[in-house]
């Protein structure tokens, strides 16, 4: 008796599903494979919030405090790589070139010079500037804080 009820319920369920069908063979939707966003051109330093570093005066002391969140992965000492590369003398350095650091393919292939403007853009949303980076940091939304971190990185102490 229980088996008959189970079979009856299964037949009702099948009927309901087929009533919802458009008669096509497959009910699975075709989904396009996700594409990795294109990297921003090396010369492009536009930010999502429309700000530019030239509009800010960075404060290194404040930047040191903001950089505390970066210290989990980065050092400012030369030759000290952690889960992220050393940021010693980052301004003016070619991306993906710190000796002894194992960069992601995306970062190693980025091929731009870290200017203050590019770093300002990158700190806002790293994955936008280098799609596919292994850096998991979501960014610093406050433009003044980004300018402060850059001021600190220019002369960390």
PDB file of C-alpha atoms in Angstrom:
ATOM      1  CA  UNK A   1       0.000   0.000   0.000  1.00  0.00           C
ATOM      2  CA  UNK A   2       2.799   2.399   0.883  1.00  0.00           C
ATOM      3  CA  UNK A   3       4.591   1.507  -2.341  1.00  0.00           C
ATOM      4  CA  UNK A   4       1.444   2.217  -4.391  1.00  0.00           C
ATOM      5  CA  UNK A   5       1.060   5.654  -2.768  1.00  0.00           C
ATOM      6  CA  UNK A   6       4.727   6.468  -3.421  1.00  0.00           C
ATOM      7  CA  UNK A   7       4.364   5.475  -7.072  1.00  0.00           C
ATOM      8  CA  UNK A   8       1.171   7.537  -7.368  1.00  0.00           C
ATOM      9  CA  UNK A   9       2.915  10.564  -5.877  1.00  0.00           C
ATOM     10  CA  UNK A  10       5.810  10.105  -8.268  1.00  0.00           C
ATOM     11  CA  UNK A  11       3.421   9.978 -11.253  1.00  0.00           C
ATOM     12  CA  UNK A  12       1.687  13.169 -10.096  1.00  0.00           C
ATOM     13  CA  UNK A  13       5.056  14.896  -9.715  1.00  0.00           C
ATOM     14  CA  UNK A  14       6.123  13.787 -13.207  1.00  0.00           C
ATOM     15  CA  UNK A  15       2.865  15.097 -14.654  1.00  0.00           C
ATOM     16  CA  UNK A  16       3.357  18.456 -12.962  1.00  0.00           C
ATOM     17  CA  UNK A  17       6.905  18.766 -14.250  1.00  0.00           C
ATOM     18  CA  UNK A  18       5.947  17.849 -17.797  1.00  0.00           C
ATOM     19  CA  UNK A  19       3.041  20.346 -17.693  1.00  0.00           C
ATOM     20  CA  UNK A  20       5.632  23.052 -17.030  1.00  0.00           C
ATOM     21  CA  UNK A  21       7.732  21.873 -19.970  1.00  0.00           C
ATOM     22  CA  UNK A  22       7.824  23.717 -23.280  1.00  0.00           C
ATOM     23  CA  UNK A  23       8.220  20.416 -25.059  1.00  0.00           C
ATOM     24  CA  UNK A  24      11.898  20.771 -25.769  1.00  0.00           C
ATOM     25  CA  UNK A  25      14.280  17.934 -25.112  1.00  0.00           C
ATOM     26  CA  UNK A  26      16.424  19.653 -22.523  1.00  0.00           C
ATOM     27  CA  UNK A  27      15.472  21.981 -19.736  1.00  0.00           C
ATOM     28  CA  UNK A  28      19.033  23.099 -18.992  1.00  0.00           C
ATOM     29  CA  UNK A  29      19.928  26.655 -19.895  1.00  0.00           C
ATOM     30  CA  UNK A  30      23.057  27.377 -21.834  1.00  0.00           C
ATOM     31  CA  UNK A  31      25.279  29.626 -19.752  1.00  0.00           C
ATOM     32  CA  UNK A  32      28.205  31.362 -21.370  1.00  0.00           C
ATOM     33  CA  UNK A  33      31.501  30.666 -19.654  1.00  0.00           C
ATOM     34  CA  UNK A  34      32.636  33.471 -17.383  1.00  0.00           C
ATOM     35  CA  UNK A  35      35.235  35.626 -18.990  1.00  0.00           C
ATOM     36  CA  UNK A  36      38.001  37.322 -17.086  1.00  0.00           C
ATOM     37  CA  UNK A  37      37.694  41.102 -17.323  1.00  0.00           C
ATOM     38  CA  UNK A  38      40.363  42.759 -19.410  1.00  0.00           C
ATOM     39  CA  UNK A  39      43.218  44.427 -17.592  1.00  0.00           C
ATOM     40  CA  UNK A  40      43.192  48.200 -17.514  1.00  0.00           C
ATOM     41  CA  UNK A  41      45.772  49.782 -19.804  1.00  0.00           C
ATOM     42  CA  UNK A  42      49.014  50.744 -18.097  1.00  0.00           C
ATOM     43  CA  UNK A  43      48.439  54.377 -19.009  1.00  0.00           C
ATOM     44  CA  UNK A  44      44.871  54.384 -17.619  1.00  0.00           C
ATOM     45  CA  UNK A  45      44.808  55.697 -14.052  1.00  0.00           C
ATOM     46  CA  UNK A  46      41.091  56.464 -13.770  1.00  0.00           C
ATOM     47  CA  UNK A  47      39.456  55.430 -10.519  1.00  0.00           C
ATOM     48  CA  UNK A  48      35.973  54.117  -9.905  1.00  0.00           C
ATOM     49  CA  UNK A  49      35.175  57.049  -7.633  1.00  0.00           C
ATOM     50  CA  UNK A  50      36.499  59.597 -10.148  1.00  0.00           C
ATOM     51  CA  UNK A  51      39.217  60.926  -7.840  1.00  0.00           C
ATOM     52  CA  UNK A  52      42.860  61.533  -8.699  1.00  0.00           C
ATOM     53  CA  UNK A  53      45.814  61.471  -6.332  1.00  0.00           C
ATOM     54  CA  UNK A  54      46.731  64.999  -7.455  1.00  0.00           C
ATOM     55  CA  UNK A  55      43.648  66.221  -5.563  1.00  0.00           C
ATOM     56  CA  UNK A  56      45.006  64.944  -2.221  1.00  0.00           C
ATOM     57  CA  UNK A  57      47.905  65.662   0.059  1.00  0.00           C
ATOM     58  CA  UNK A  58      48.982  62.392   1.605  1.00  0.00           C
ATOM     59  CA  UNK A  59      49.895  62.203   5.276  1.00  0.00           C
ATOM     60  CA  UNK A  60      52.554  59.548   5.944  1.00  0.00           C
ATOM     61  CA  UNK A  61      51.676  59.219   9.652  1.00  0.00           C
ATOM     62  CA  UNK A  62      48.040  58.550   8.820  1.00  0.00           C
ATOM     63  CA  UNK A  63      49.184  56.255   6.015  1.00  0.00           C
ATOM     64  CA  UNK A  64      51.231  54.219   8.465  1.00  0.00           C
ATOM     65  CA  UNK A  65      48.078  53.593  10.495  1.00  0.00           C
ATOM     66  CA  UNK A  66      46.085  52.623   7.381  1.00  0.00           C
ATOM     67  CA  UNK A  67      48.971  50.394   6.212  1.00  0.00           C
ATOM     68  CA  UNK A  68      48.521  48.296   9.373  1.00  0.00           C
ATOM     69  CA  UNK A  69      45.900  46.264   7.473  1.00  0.00           C
ATOM     70  CA  UNK A  70      48.451  45.632   4.690  1.00  0.00           C
ATOM     71  CA  UNK A  71      51.123  44.356   7.096  1.00  0.00           C
ATOM     72  CA  UNK A  72      49.437  40.967   7.293  1.00  0.00           C
ATOM     73  CA  UNK A  73      50.770  40.298   3.774  1.00  0.00           C
ATOM     74  CA  UNK A  74      53.340  42.997   2.922  1.00  0.00           C
ATOM     75  CA  UNK A  75      56.534  44.384   4.420  1.00  0.00           C
ATOM     76  CA  UNK A  76      58.190  47.691   3.569  1.00  0.00           C
ATOM     77  CA  UNK A  77      61.693  46.344   4.197  1.00  0.00           C
ATOM     78  CA  UNK A  78      63.853  45.509   1.184  1.00  0.00           C
ATOM     79  CA  UNK A  79      63.984  41.803   0.398  1.00  0.00           C
ATOM     80  CA  UNK A  80      61.276  40.814   2.880  1.00  0.00           C
ATOM     81  CA  UNK A  81      58.587  38.948   0.996  1.00  0.00           C
ATOM     82  CA  UNK A  82      55.620  37.556   2.859  1.00  0.00           C
ATOM     83  CA  UNK A  83      52.417  36.206   1.312  1.00  0.00           C
ATOM     84  CA  UNK A  84      52.694  39.437  -0.715  1.00  0.00           C
ATOM     85  CA  UNK A  85      55.880  40.974  -2.137  1.00  0.00           C
ATOM     86  CA  UNK A  86      57.955  43.598  -0.373  1.00  0.00           C
ATOM     87  CA  UNK A  87      56.678  47.096  -1.076  1.00  0.00           C
ATOM     88  CA  UNK A  88      60.094  48.668  -0.492  1.00  0.00           C
ATOM     89  CA  UNK A  89      60.659  51.307  -3.213  1.00  0.00           C
ATOM     90  CA  UNK A  90      57.456  50.365  -5.014  1.00  0.00           C
ATOM     91  CA  UNK A  91      57.058  53.810  -6.611  1.00  0.00           C
ATOM     92  CA  UNK A  92      58.924  53.695  -9.934  1.00  0.00           C
ATOM     93  CA  UNK A  93      59.308  49.897  -9.980  1.00  0.00           C
ATOM     94  CA  UNK A  94      58.003  47.654 -12.760  1.00  0.00           C
ATOM     95  CA  UNK A  95      55.073  45.519 -11.585  1.00  0.00           C
ATOM     96  CA  UNK A  96      55.776  41.864 -10.870  1.00  0.00           C
ATOM     97  CA  UNK A  97      59.540  42.225 -10.459  1.00  0.00           C
ATOM     98  CA  UNK A  98      60.421  41.807  -6.771  1.00  0.00           C
ATOM     99  CA  UNK A  99      63.227  39.222  -6.633  1.00  0.00           C
ATOM    100  CA  UNK A 100      62.296  35.983  -4.903  1.00  0.00           C
ATOM    101  CA  UNK A 101      58.533  36.542  -4.953  1.00  0.00           C
ATOM    102  CA  UNK A 102      56.268  34.053  -6.748  1.00  0.00           C
ATOM    103  CA  UNK A 103      53.776  36.263  -8.601  1.00  0.00           C
ATOM    104  CA  UNK A 104      50.511  35.135 -10.158  1.00  0.00           C
ATOM    105  CA  UNK A 105      50.608  34.966 -13.949  1.00  0.00           C
ATOM    106  CA  UNK A 106      48.298  37.995 -14.051  1.00  0.00           C
ATOM    107  CA  UNK A 107      50.596  40.124 -11.911  1.00  0.00           C
ATOM    108  CA  UNK A 108      53.796  38.948 -13.584  1.00  0.00           C
ATOM    109  CA  UNK A 109      52.279  39.806 -16.946  1.00  0.00           C
ATOM    110  CA  UNK A 110      50.836  43.200 -15.981  1.00  0.00           C
ATOM    111  CA  UNK A 111      53.961  45.058 -17.164  1.00  0.00           C
ATOM    112  CA  UNK A 112      53.426  48.595 -15.933  1.00  0.00           C
ATOM    113  CA  UNK A 113      55.432  50.911 -13.711  1.00  0.00           C
ATOM    114  CA  UNK A 114      54.048  51.622 -10.261  1.00  0.00           C
ATOM    115  CA  UNK A 115      53.503  55.368 -10.332  1.00  0.00           C
ATOM    116  CA  UNK A 116      51.670  57.117  -7.519  1.00  0.00           C
ATOM    117  CA  UNK A 117      48.683  57.437  -9.846  1.00  0.00           C
ATOM    118  CA  UNK A 118      48.655  53.726 -10.752  1.00  0.00           C
ATOM    119  CA  UNK A 119      49.075  52.720  -7.118  1.00  0.00           C
ATOM    120  CA  UNK A 120      46.208  55.061  -6.139  1.00  0.00           C
ATOM    121  CA  UNK A 121      44.001  53.311  -8.697  1.00  0.00           C
ATOM    122  CA  UNK A 122      45.191  49.840  -7.634  1.00  0.00           C
ATOM    123  CA  UNK A 123      44.578  50.467  -3.940  1.00  0.00           C
ATOM    124  CA  UNK A 124      40.964  51.330  -4.715  1.00  0.00           C
ATOM    125  CA  UNK A 125      40.229  47.871  -6.180  1.00  0.00           C
ATOM    126  CA  UNK A 126      43.242  45.636  -6.930  1.00  0.00           C
ATOM    127  CA  UNK A 127      41.280  43.073  -8.962  1.00  0.00           C
ATOM    128  CA  UNK A 128      40.141  45.819 -11.341  1.00  0.00           C
ATOM    129  CA  UNK A 129      43.695  46.850 -12.177  1.00  0.00           C
ATOM    130  CA  UNK A 130      45.154  43.323 -12.325  1.00  0.00           C
ATOM    131  CA  UNK A 131      42.339  40.843 -13.044  1.00  0.00           C
ATOM    132  CA  UNK A 132      43.381  37.408 -11.835  1.00  0.00           C
ATOM    133  CA  UNK A 133      45.736  38.678  -9.139  1.00  0.00           C
ATOM    134  CA  UNK A 134      46.035  36.371  -6.151  1.00  0.00           C
ATOM    135  CA  UNK A 135      45.781  39.417  -3.874  1.00  0.00           C
ATOM    136  CA  UNK A 136      42.551  38.924  -1.951  1.00  0.00           C
ATOM    137  CA  UNK A 137      42.330  42.492  -0.594  1.00  0.00           C
ATOM    138  CA  UNK A 138      39.135  44.238  -1.722  1.00  0.00           C
ATOM    139  CA  UNK A 139      40.610  47.744  -1.646  1.00  0.00           C
ATOM    140  CA  UNK A 140      40.517  51.050   0.204  1.00  0.00           C
ATOM    141  CA  UNK A 141      37.421  53.019  -0.744  1.00  0.00           C
ATOM    142  CA  UNK A 142      38.444  56.257   0.995  1.00  0.00           C
ATOM    143  CA  UNK A 143      40.576  58.254  -1.477  1.00  0.00           C
ATOM    144  CA  UNK A 144      42.318  60.229   1.268  1.00  0.00           C
ATOM    145  CA  UNK A 145      43.385  57.019   2.976  1.00  0.00           C
ATOM    146  CA  UNK A 146      44.797  55.750  -0.334  1.00  0.00           C
ATOM    147  CA  UNK A 147      46.793  58.956  -0.703  1.00  0.00           C
ATOM    148  CA  UNK A 148      48.002  58.584   2.894  1.00  0.00           C
ATOM    149  CA  UNK A 149      49.204  54.999   2.288  1.00  0.00           C
ATOM    150  CA  UNK A 150      51.121  56.145  -0.779  1.00  0.00           C
ATOM    151  CA  UNK A 151      52.741  58.954   1.228  1.00  0.00           C
ATOM    152  CA  UNK A 152      53.784  56.343   3.805  1.00  0.00           C
ATOM    153  CA  UNK A 153      55.166  53.987   1.146  1.00  0.00           C
ATOM    154  CA  UNK A 154      57.322  56.788  -0.247  1.00  0.00           C
ATOM    155  CA  UNK A 155      59.232  57.002   3.039  1.00  0.00           C
ATOM    156  CA  UNK A 156      58.183  54.216   5.413  1.00  0.00           C
ATOM    157  CA  UNK A 157      59.553  54.461   8.924  1.00  0.00           C
TER     158      UNK A 157
END
